[in-house]
Every structure is written in structure tokens, then in C-alpha cells.
PDB file of C-alpha atoms and ligand atoms in Angstrom:
ATOM      1  CA  MET A1113      22.998 -10.555  -7.107  1.00  0.00           C
ATOM      2  CA  GLY A1114      20.111 -12.319  -8.851  1.00  0.00           C
ATOM      3  CA  ARG A1115      20.916 -13.971 -12.185  1.00  0.00           C
ATOM      4  CA  GLY A1116      20.357 -11.628 -15.095  1.00  0.00           C
ATOM      5  CA  VAL A1117      19.300  -8.718 -12.872  1.00  0.00           C
ATOM      6  CA  GLN A1118      20.304  -5.405 -14.419  1.00  0.00           C
ATOM      7  CA  VAL A1119      21.321  -2.797 -11.877  1.00  0.00           C
ATOM      8  CA  GLY A1120      21.557   0.965 -12.257  1.00  0.00           C
ATOM      9  CA  SER A1121      22.303   4.036 -10.178  1.00  0.00           C
ATOM     10  CA  TYR A1122      18.984   3.951  -8.339  1.00  0.00           C
ATOM     11  CA  PRO A1123      16.800   1.138  -7.045  1.00  0.00           C
ATOM     12  CA  VAL A1124      14.012   0.290  -9.487  1.00  0.00           C
ATOM     13  CA  LEU A1125      10.408   0.096  -8.325  1.00  0.00           C
ATOM     14  CA  TYR A1126       7.838  -1.675 -10.465  1.00  0.00           C
ATOM     15  CA  SER A1127       4.557  -0.160  -9.415  1.00  0.00           C
ATOM     16  CA  PHE A1128       0.936   0.281 -10.382  1.00  0.00           C
ATOM     17  CA  ARG A1129      -0.562   3.575  -9.335  1.00  0.00           C
ATOM     18  CA  ARG A1130      -3.882   2.265  -7.984  1.00  0.00           C
ATOM     19  CA  CYS A1131      -2.555  -0.911  -6.339  1.00  0.00           C
ATOM     20  CA  PRO A1132      -2.809  -0.552  -2.541  1.00  0.00           C
ATOM     21  CA  TYR A1133       0.265  -2.723  -2.011  1.00  0.00           C
ATOM     22  CA  ALA A1134       2.261  -0.500  -4.356  1.00  0.00           C
ATOM     23  CA  MET A1135       0.852   2.592  -2.636  1.00  0.00           C
ATOM     24  CA  ARG A1136       2.116   1.477   0.752  1.00  0.00           C
ATOM     25  CA  ALA A1137       5.553   0.804  -0.719  1.00  0.00           C
ATOM     26  CA  ARG A1138       5.653   4.215  -2.417  1.00  0.00           C
ATOM     27  CA  LEU A1139       4.593   5.917   0.823  1.00  0.00           C
ATOM     28  CA  ALA A1140       7.488   4.388   2.752  1.00  0.00           C
ATOM     29  CA  LEU A1141       9.988   5.010  -0.049  1.00  0.00           C
ATOM     30  CA  ALA A1142       8.924   8.626  -0.351  1.00  0.00           C
ATOM     31  CA  VAL A1143       9.001   9.332   3.361  1.00  0.00           C
ATOM     32  CA  SER A1144      12.407   7.704   3.706  1.00  0.00           C
ATOM     33  CA  GLY A1145      13.701  10.030   0.990  1.00  0.00           C
ATOM     34  CA  GLN A1146      14.746   7.071  -1.108  1.00  0.00           C
ATOM     35  CA  ALA A1147      15.081   8.004  -4.760  1.00  0.00           C
ATOM     36  CA  CYS A1148      13.930   5.225  -7.083  1.00  0.00           C
ATOM     37  CA  GLU A1149      13.338   4.710 -10.759  1.00  0.00           C
ATOM     38  CA  LEU A1150       9.601   4.239 -10.914  1.00  0.00           C
ATOM     39  CA  ARG A1151       8.363   1.869 -13.602  1.00  0.00           C
ATOM     40  CA  GLU A1152       4.604   2.101 -13.946  1.00  0.00           C
ATOM     41  CA  VAL A1153       3.197  -1.283 -14.955  1.00  0.00           C
ATOM     42  CA  VAL A1154       0.026  -2.191 -16.839  1.00  0.00           C
ATOM     43  CA  LEU A1155      -1.069  -5.353 -15.054  1.00  0.00           C
ATOM     44  CA  SER A1156      -2.643  -6.844 -18.164  1.00  0.00           C
ATOM     45  CA  CYS A1157       0.624  -6.413 -20.076  1.00  0.00           C
ATOM     46  CA  LYS A1158       3.491  -6.854 -17.641  1.00  0.00           C
ATOM     47  CA  PRO A1159       6.967  -5.965 -18.884  1.00  0.00           C
ATOM     48  CA  GLU A1160       9.260  -8.866 -19.668  1.00  0.00           C
ATOM     49  CA  ALA A1161      11.906  -7.286 -17.431  1.00  0.00           C
ATOM     50  CA  LEU A1162       9.547  -7.635 -14.455  1.00  0.00           C
ATOM     51  CA  ARG A1163       8.804 -11.285 -15.256  1.00  0.00           C
ATOM     52  CA  GLN A1164      12.513 -11.978 -15.472  1.00  0.00           C
ATOM     53  CA  VAL A1165      13.204 -10.799 -11.930  1.00  0.00           C
ATOM     54  CA  SER A1166      10.000 -12.082 -10.349  1.00  0.00           C
ATOM     55  CA  THR A1167       8.196 -15.260 -11.293  1.00  0.00           C
ATOM     56  CA  LYS A1168       4.995 -14.166  -9.543  1.00  0.00           C
ATOM     57  CA  ALA A1169       5.360 -10.715 -11.144  1.00  0.00           C
ATOM     58  CA  THR A1170       3.026  -8.935  -8.745  1.00  0.00           C
ATOM     59  CA  VAL A1171       3.576  -5.288  -7.947  1.00  0.00           C
ATOM     60  CA  PRO A1172       5.317  -3.756  -6.169  1.00  0.00           C
ATOM     61  CA  VAL A1173       8.756  -5.219  -6.838  1.00  0.00           C
ATOM     62  CA  LEU A1174      11.909  -3.389  -5.844  1.00  0.00           C
ATOM     63  CA  ILE A1175      15.353  -4.112  -7.264  1.00  0.00           C
ATOM     64  CA  ASP A1176      18.149  -2.622  -5.197  1.00  0.00           C
ATOM     65  CA  THR A1177      21.333  -1.319  -6.806  1.00  0.00           C
ATOM     66  CA  ASP A1178      23.145  -4.472  -5.633  1.00  0.00           C
ATOM     67  CA  GLY A1179      20.606  -6.679  -7.453  1.00  0.00           C
ATOM     68  CA  GLN A1180      18.609  -7.737  -4.383  1.00  0.00           C
ATOM     69  CA  VAL A1181      14.962  -8.233  -5.379  1.00  0.00           C
ATOM     70  CA  LEU A1182      12.100  -7.577  -2.945  1.00  0.00           C
ATOM     71  CA  HIS A1183       8.729  -9.022  -4.006  1.00  0.00           C
ATOM     72  CA  GLU A1184       6.576  -8.074  -1.017  1.00  0.00           C
ATOM     73  CA  SER A1185       5.247  -4.607  -0.278  1.00  0.00           C
ATOM     74  CA  LEU A1186       5.863  -4.881   3.462  1.00  0.00           C
ATOM     75  CA  ASP A1187       9.487  -5.906   2.866  1.00  0.00           C
ATOM     76  CA  ILE A1188       9.917  -2.850   0.661  1.00  0.00           C
ATOM     77  CA  MET A1189       8.482  -0.606   3.390  1.00  0.00           C
ATOM     78  CA  LEU A1190      10.814  -2.079   6.001  1.00  0.00           C
ATOM     79  CA  TRP A1191      13.799  -1.913   3.631  1.00  0.00           C
ATOM     80  CA  ALA A1192      13.205   1.794   2.985  1.00  0.00           C
ATOM     81  CA  LEU A1193      12.530   2.738   6.598  1.00  0.00           C
ATOM     82  CA  GLN A1194      15.454   0.735   7.935  1.00  0.00           C
ATOM     83  CA  ARG A1195      17.698   2.800   5.657  1.00  0.00           C
ATOM     84  CA  HIS A1196      16.247   6.132   6.671  1.00  0.00           C
ATOM     85  CA  ASP A1197      13.330   6.837   8.944  1.00  0.00           C
ATOM     86  CA  PRO A1198      13.258  10.595   9.502  1.00  0.00           C
ATOM     87  CA  LEU A1199       9.682  10.636  10.840  1.00  0.00           C
ATOM     88  CA  GLN A1200      10.124   7.540  12.990  1.00  0.00           C
ATOM     89  CA  TRP A1201       7.538   5.460  11.162  1.00  0.00           C
ATOM     90  CA  LEU A1202       9.113   2.232  12.390  1.00  0.00           C
ATOM     91  CA  PRO A1203       7.564   0.997  15.638  1.00  0.00           C
ATOM     92  CA  ALA A1204       9.668   0.847  18.770  1.00  0.00           C
ATOM     93  CA  GLN A1205      11.306  -2.544  19.201  1.00  0.00           C
ATOM     94  CA  GLY A1206       8.729  -3.834  21.689  1.00  0.00           C
ATOM     95  CA  GLU A1207       5.868  -2.765  19.431  1.00  0.00           C
ATOM     96  CA  MET A1208       6.998  -4.308  16.144  1.00  0.00           C
ATOM     97  CA  ALA A1209       5.243  -7.648  16.677  1.00  0.00           C
ATOM     98  CA  ASP A1210       1.865  -5.962  17.315  1.00  0.00           C
ATOM     99  CA  ALA A1211       2.352  -3.731  14.284  1.00  0.00           C
ATOM    100  CA  LEU A1212       3.126  -6.669  12.011  1.00  0.00           C
ATOM    101  CA  PHE A1213       0.195  -8.612  13.453  1.00  0.00           C
ATOM    102  CA  LEU A1214      -2.286  -5.856  12.547  1.00  0.00           C
ATOM    103  CA  ILE A1215      -0.796  -5.446   9.069  1.00  0.00           C
ATOM    104  CA  GLY A1216      -1.021  -9.223   8.648  1.00  0.00           C
ATOM    105  CA  ARG A1217      -4.711  -9.129   9.571  1.00  0.00           C
ATOM    106  CA  CYS A1218      -5.267  -6.391   7.021  1.00  0.00           C
ATOM    107  CA  ASP A1219      -3.619  -8.480   4.310  1.00  0.00           C
ATOM    108  CA  ASP A1220      -4.937 -11.910   5.251  1.00  0.00           C
ATOM    109  CA  GLU A1221      -8.422 -11.182   6.640  1.00  0.00           C
ATOM    110  CA  PHE A1222      -9.551  -7.769   5.424  1.00  0.00           C
ATOM    111  CA  LYS A1223      -8.154  -7.767   1.875  1.00  0.00           C
ATOM    112  CA  PRO A1224     -10.006 -10.950   0.807  1.00  0.00           C
ATOM    113  CA  GLN A1225     -13.291  -9.411   2.034  1.00  0.00           C
ATOM    114  CA  LEU A1226     -12.427  -6.175   0.249  1.00  0.00           C
ATOM    115  CA  ASP A1227     -11.953  -8.093  -3.005  1.00  0.00           C
ATOM    116  CA  ARG A1228     -15.288  -9.859  -2.570  1.00  0.00           C
ATOM    117  CA  TYR A1229     -16.998  -6.578  -1.737  1.00  0.00           C
ATOM    118  CA  LYS A1230     -15.490  -4.794  -4.737  1.00  0.00           C
ATOM    119  CA  TYR A1231     -15.902  -7.591  -7.260  1.00  0.00           C
ATOM    120  CA  PRO A1232     -18.814  -9.839  -6.170  1.00  0.00           C
ATOM    121  CA  GLY A1233     -19.183 -11.110  -9.751  1.00  0.00           C
ATOM    122  CA  ARG A1234     -15.689 -12.604  -9.713  1.00  0.00           C
ATOM    123  CA  PHE A1235     -16.666 -14.668  -6.688  1.00  0.00           C
ATOM    124  CA  ASN A1236     -20.149 -15.610  -7.908  1.00  0.00           C
ATOM    125  CA  LEU A1237     -21.716 -13.721  -5.013  1.00  0.00           C
ATOM    126  CA  ALA A1238     -25.379 -12.813  -5.268  1.00  0.00           C
ATOM    127  CA  ASP A1239     -24.651  -9.565  -3.453  1.00  0.00           C
ATOM    128  CA  ARG A1240     -21.773  -7.793  -1.814  1.00  0.00           C
ATOM    129  CA  ASP A1241     -23.344  -7.112   1.571  1.00  0.00           C
ATOM    130  CA  GLU A1242     -21.909 -10.091   3.428  1.00  0.00           C
ATOM    131  CA  ALA A1243     -18.351  -9.269   2.357  1.00  0.00           C
ATOM    132  CA  ARG A1244     -18.939  -5.604   3.156  1.00  0.00           C
ATOM    133  CA  ASP A1245     -20.201  -6.452   6.637  1.00  0.00           C
ATOM    134  CA  MET A1246     -17.275  -8.793   7.314  1.00  0.00           C
ATOM    135  CA  GLY A1247     -14.871  -6.065   6.196  1.00  0.00           C
ATOM    136  CA  ALA A1248     -16.764  -3.634   8.396  1.00  0.00           C
ATOM    137  CA  GLY A1249     -15.822  -5.761  11.429  1.00  0.00           C
ATOM    138  CA  PHE A1250     -12.157  -4.965  10.855  1.00  0.00           C
ATOM    139  CA  ILE A1251     -12.951  -1.298  10.172  1.00  0.00           C
ATOM    140  CA  GLY A1252     -14.901  -1.131  13.444  1.00  0.00           C
ATOM    141  CA  GLU A1253     -11.825  -2.385  15.300  1.00  0.00           C
ATOM    142  CA  LEU A1254      -9.710   0.297  13.640  1.00  0.00           C
ATOM    143  CA  GLU A1255     -12.311   2.884  14.673  1.00  0.00           C
ATOM    144  CA  GLN A1256     -11.948   1.781  18.291  1.00  0.00           C
ATOM    145  CA  ARG A1257      -8.183   2.150  18.133  1.00  0.00           C
ATOM    146  CA  LEU A1258      -8.426   5.534  16.431  1.00  0.00           C
ATOM    147  CA  SER A1259     -10.892   6.825  18.976  1.00  0.00           C
ATOM    148  CA  ARG A1260      -8.194   6.207  21.614  1.00  0.00           C
ATOM    149  CA  ASP A1261      -5.106   7.291  19.654  1.00  0.00           C
ATOM    150  CA  ARG A1262      -4.862   9.698  16.757  1.00  0.00           C
ATOM    151  CA  CYS A1263      -3.190   7.100  14.523  1.00  0.00           C
ATOM    152  CA  LEU A1264      -2.948   3.324  14.261  1.00  0.00           C
ATOM    153  CA  SER A1265       0.748   3.620  15.065  1.00  0.00           C
ATOM    154  CA  GLY A1266      -0.025   5.649  18.226  1.00  0.00           C
ATOM    155  CA  THR A1267       0.158   9.416  18.477  1.00  0.00           C
ATOM    156  CA  GLN A1268       1.904   9.804  15.123  1.00  0.00           C
ATOM    157  CA  TRP A1269       1.353   8.406  11.652  1.00  0.00           C
ATOM    158  CA  GLY A1270       3.646   5.448  11.042  1.00  0.00           C
ATOM    159  CA  LEU A1271       4.224   2.062   9.455  1.00  0.00           C
ATOM    160  CA  VAL A1272       0.846   0.558  10.367  1.00  0.00           C
ATOM    161  CA  ASP A1273      -1.109   3.583   9.138  1.00  0.00           C
ATOM    162  CA  ALA A1274       0.709   3.664   5.822  1.00  0.00           C
ATOM    163  CA  ALA A1275       0.373  -0.097   5.354  1.00  0.00           C
ATOM    164  CA  VAL A1276      -3.365  -0.195   6.115  1.00  0.00           C
ATOM    165  CA  ALA A1277      -4.739   3.134   4.829  1.00  0.00           C
ATOM    166  CA  PRO A1278      -4.603   2.293   1.082  1.00  0.00           C
ATOM    167  CA  PHE A1279      -6.855  -0.722   1.707  1.00  0.00           C
ATOM    168  CA  VAL A1280      -9.290   1.185   3.925  1.00  0.00           C
ATOM    169  CA  ARG A1281      -9.431   3.808   1.177  1.00  0.00           C
ATOM    170  CA  GLN A1282     -10.489   1.219  -1.379  1.00  0.00           C
ATOM    171  CA  PHE A1283     -13.129  -0.059   1.001  1.00  0.00           C
ATOM    172  CA  ALA A1284     -14.416   3.495   1.561  1.00  0.00           C
ATOM    173  CA  HIS A1285     -14.609   4.271  -2.152  1.00  0.00           C
ATOM    174  CA  THR A1286     -16.494   1.102  -3.047  1.00  0.00           C
ATOM    175  CA  ASP A1287     -19.688   2.761  -1.772  1.00  0.00           C
ATOM    176  CA  SER A1288     -18.828   6.241  -0.515  1.00  0.00           C
ATOM    177  CA  ASP A1289     -22.356   7.114   0.629  1.00  0.00           C
ATOM    178  CA  TRP A1290     -22.680   3.954   2.685  1.00  0.00           C
ATOM    179  CA  PHE A1291     -19.201   4.458   4.170  1.00  0.00           C
ATOM    180  CA  ALA A1292     -19.961   8.072   5.103  1.00  0.00           C
ATOM    181  CA  SER A1293     -23.140   6.955   6.886  1.00  0.00           C
ATOM    182  CA  GLN A1294     -21.290   4.544   9.207  1.00  0.00           C
ATOM    183  CA  PRO A1295     -20.511   5.426  12.856  1.00  0.00           C
ATOM    184  CA  TRP A1296     -16.766   5.658  12.317  1.00  0.00           C
ATOM    185  CA  PRO A1297     -15.943   9.358  12.910  1.00  0.00           C
ATOM    186  CA  SER A1298     -12.344   8.810  14.003  1.00  0.00           C
ATOM    187  CA  LEU A1299     -11.538   6.517  11.097  1.00  0.00           C
ATOM    188  CA  GLN A1300     -13.309   8.768   8.595  1.00  0.00           C
ATOM    189  CA  ALA A1301     -11.250  11.744   9.811  1.00  0.00           C
ATOM    190  CA  TRP A1302      -8.036   9.678   9.740  1.00  0.00           C
ATOM    191  CA  LEU A1303      -8.731   8.616   6.150  1.00  0.00           C
ATOM    192  CA  ALA A1304      -9.665  12.136   5.040  1.00  0.00           C
ATOM    193  CA  ASN A1305      -6.405  13.483   6.525  1.00  0.00           C
ATOM    194  CA  PHE A1306      -4.459  10.806   4.720  1.00  0.00           C
ATOM    195  CA  GLU A1307      -6.075  11.503   1.360  1.00  0.00           C
ATOM    196  CA  ALA A1308      -5.550  15.257   1.748  1.00  0.00           C
ATOM    197  CA  SER A1309      -1.890  14.905   2.737  1.00  0.00           C
ATOM    198  CA  PRO A1310       0.911  16.140   0.461  1.00  0.00           C
ATOM    199  CA  LEU A1311       2.583  12.763   0.866  1.00  0.00           C
ATOM    200  CA  PHE A1312      -0.408  10.875  -0.513  1.00  0.00           C
ATOM    201  CA  GLN A1313      -0.821  13.374  -3.354  1.00  0.00           C
ATOM    202  CA  HIS A1314       2.850  12.891  -4.166  1.00  0.00           C
ATOM    203  CA  VAL A1315       2.780   9.106  -4.356  1.00  0.00           C
ATOM    204  CA  MET A1316      -0.413   9.232  -6.441  1.00  0.00           C
ATOM    205  CA  ALA A1317       1.156  11.332  -9.192  1.00  0.00           C
ATOM    206  CA  LYS A1318       0.385   9.852 -12.598  1.00  0.00           C
ATOM    207  CA  HIS A1319       3.164   8.346 -14.665  1.00  0.00           C
ATOM    208  CA  PRO A1320       2.837   6.844 -18.131  1.00  0.00           C
ATOM    209  CA  PRO A1321       3.388   3.076 -18.378  1.00  0.00           C
ATOM    210  CA  TRP A1322       7.064   2.205 -18.537  1.00  0.00           C
ATOM    211  CA  GLN A1323       8.492   0.677 -21.663  1.00  0.00           C
ATOM    212  CA  SER A1324      11.827  -1.074 -21.896  1.00  0.00           C
ATOM    213  CA  GLY A1325      14.641   1.351 -22.605  1.00  0.00           C
ATOM    214  CA  GLN A1326      12.597   4.353 -21.535  1.00  0.00           C
ATOM    215  CA  ALA A1327      13.828   6.915 -18.993  1.00  0.00           C
ATOM    216  CA  GLN A1328      12.000   6.513 -15.710  1.00  0.00           C
ATOM    217  CA  ALA A1329      10.435   8.947 -13.292  1.00  0.00           C
ATOM    218  CA  LEU A1330      12.231   9.407 -10.002  1.00  0.00           C
ATOM    219  CA  ILE A1331      10.312   9.556  -6.746  1.00  0.00           C
ATOM    220  CA  PHE A1332      11.689  11.499  -3.823  1.00  0.00           C
ATOM    221  CA  THR A1333      10.725  12.466  -0.318  1.00  0.00           C
ATOM    222  CA  GLU A1334       7.835  14.797   0.358  1.00  0.00           C
ATOM    223  CA  PRO A1335       6.604  16.804   3.342  1.00  0.00           C
ATOM    224  CA  ALA A1336       5.382  14.855   6.323  1.00  0.00           C
ATOM    225  CA  LEU A1337       1.772  13.999   7.068  1.00  0.00           C
TER     226      LEU A1337
HETATM  227  N1  GSH B1234       1.746  -9.891  -1.242  1.00  0.00           N
HETATM  228  C1  GSH B1234       2.000  -8.974  -2.315  1.00  0.00           C
HETATM  229  C2  GSH B1234       0.714  -8.759  -3.116  1.00  0.00           C
HETATM  230  C3  GSH B1234       0.887  -7.824  -4.300  1.00  0.00           C
HETATM  231  C4  GSH B1234      -0.288  -7.922  -5.270  1.00  0.00           C
HETATM  232  O1  GSH B1234      -1.083  -8.868  -5.211  1.00  0.00           O
HETATM  233  N2  GSH B1234      -0.385  -6.955  -6.171  1.00  0.00           N
HETATM  234  C5  GSH B1234      -1.411  -7.034  -7.207  1.00  0.00           C
HETATM  235  C6  GSH B1234      -1.875  -5.668  -7.675  1.00  0.00           C
HETATM  236  S1  GSH B1234      -2.744  -4.776  -6.424  1.00  0.00           S
HETATM  237  C7  GSH B1234      -0.820  -7.727  -8.405  1.00  0.00           C
HETATM  238  O2  GSH B1234       0.293  -7.439  -8.805  1.00  0.00           O
HETATM  239  N3  GSH B1234      -1.544  -8.686  -8.960  1.00  0.00           N
HETATM  240  C8  GSH B1234      -1.027  -9.452 -10.066  1.00  0.00           C
HETATM  241  C9  GSH B1234      -1.831  -9.439 -11.234  1.00  0.00           C
HETATM  242  O3  GSH B1234      -2.872  -8.758 -11.231  1.00  0.00           O
HETATM  243  O4  GSH B1234      -1.436 -10.066 -12.199  1.00  0.00           O
HETATM  244  C10 GSH B1234       2.600  -7.696  -1.747  1.00  0.00           C
HETATM  245  O5  GSH B1234       2.364  -7.396  -0.566  1.00  0.00           O
HETATM  246  O6  GSH B1234       3.319  -6.999  -2.454  1.00  0.00           O
END
């Protein structure tokens, strides 16, 4: 158990509704049926309790009932799905390395371009087109995969889809008209299905910011995609 980590009856999830990393964690937790105390965080005013368990204090952070602290969204997804994976989101053993490789490319290559596209001013960029076009390279690859298989995880929605979709969604919403005009029919349909799904609606429910000592919302499983 981590020093000074308070544990309760349910794992605690520090989350921020619009954060794509937190979204992917909530998707896996919800589909695994894992009840958690959800603590909605305001990033500009992080709770002291979060800083105490995590020096980097990014979201999501999960604290298990035994005091184990997970600071990375992908670790939280794997933790939840390894406990219970009713829809078989986890890749088959021989496919795990490929799945993690694509998720890694999303995080390490695509996400930096997404940030530059969304916030060119923060990066002193004269315009956002170069970042958008670099991000579009990754999206084009996803389109090719999705034109062969219904989902990034194969025939069924799974770990890779849930890990990547929140980031593709942000990219799409940065300039919806431009995105809709691109030749990505399979990816556009895949994203629309995701956004319309009961599971996505469930994990996007609004919760007021958590304050120390306050009762927390519980998140539970929802119908499948
Ligand atoms: N590698 C981390 C990244 C998490 C992350 O960067 N989250 C953002 C919000 S989307 C954050 O907490 N940023 C810290 C801050 O804004 O202070 C993960 O996968 O969980």
C-alpha cells in the first residue's frame, strides 16, 4: 500500500470528463462492470488528495481498494479488463503486441499533432494546417484498417477502439466541417457509432467537481456497443 493512501470500499477514479485519457479509462471500467468512486477533477485546481497519491497528478488516476495507485490510462484499462472482460475487449494473446503498438502510436505520434492542431497558439504556430495534415496521416491509416474490418480491434469493438476513439473524436470536433468532407467513410461511421452508443453516453455523464469529504458518484457497467 502506498504511504498515506486512504482506501475505501470501492476503487477511486480521479477523472476529468472531457479528457480523452480519462474517457478511455472510464470506458474500460464501465464495460468491465467495475464500480468506482468517481472524483471529477478541475484541472486548474487539483485536489490535494490527488497530489498526495500522484506527483504528476494527471488524470486519470485509479486507487485500488488495496492502495495500489495506477497513474496511466492504459494501465487502468488493462487492470479493469483483466479483472472482468465480459465483451472480450482484450486482444487475443498473439495480438496484444500489435494492439499496444497502435495505441502507443496514438499517444506518442497522433496526440502531439492533435494538441498542435487544437491549440496552435500554445505552440506559436502561424496556422494549424500542418499539424492537422500530419494527424490526418494517422487517421488515413485507421480508415484503411476500418475499411477492411468493422473495428480497430477486428470484427468487434475492443481495447484498441476504446483507447483510440476519444482522441479521434477530439480531432473530428476541432473542425467538424473539414472532417466531414474528408474521404474517410469507414472511420466517420465508426466514430458516429461510438458517439451514439449507450456506453459512451454513460461515461460522458456530467458530475460536479469532487470536493474532499464529499460523497462520490459511482460508475457501473452499461450495455455493450
Ligand atoms: N499518460 C497519461 C496522460 C494523462 C494526461 O496527460 N491527462 C491530462 C488531461 S487530458 C492531464 O491530466 N494533464 C495535467 C494537467 O493539465 O495539469 C495517461 O495516459 O493517463
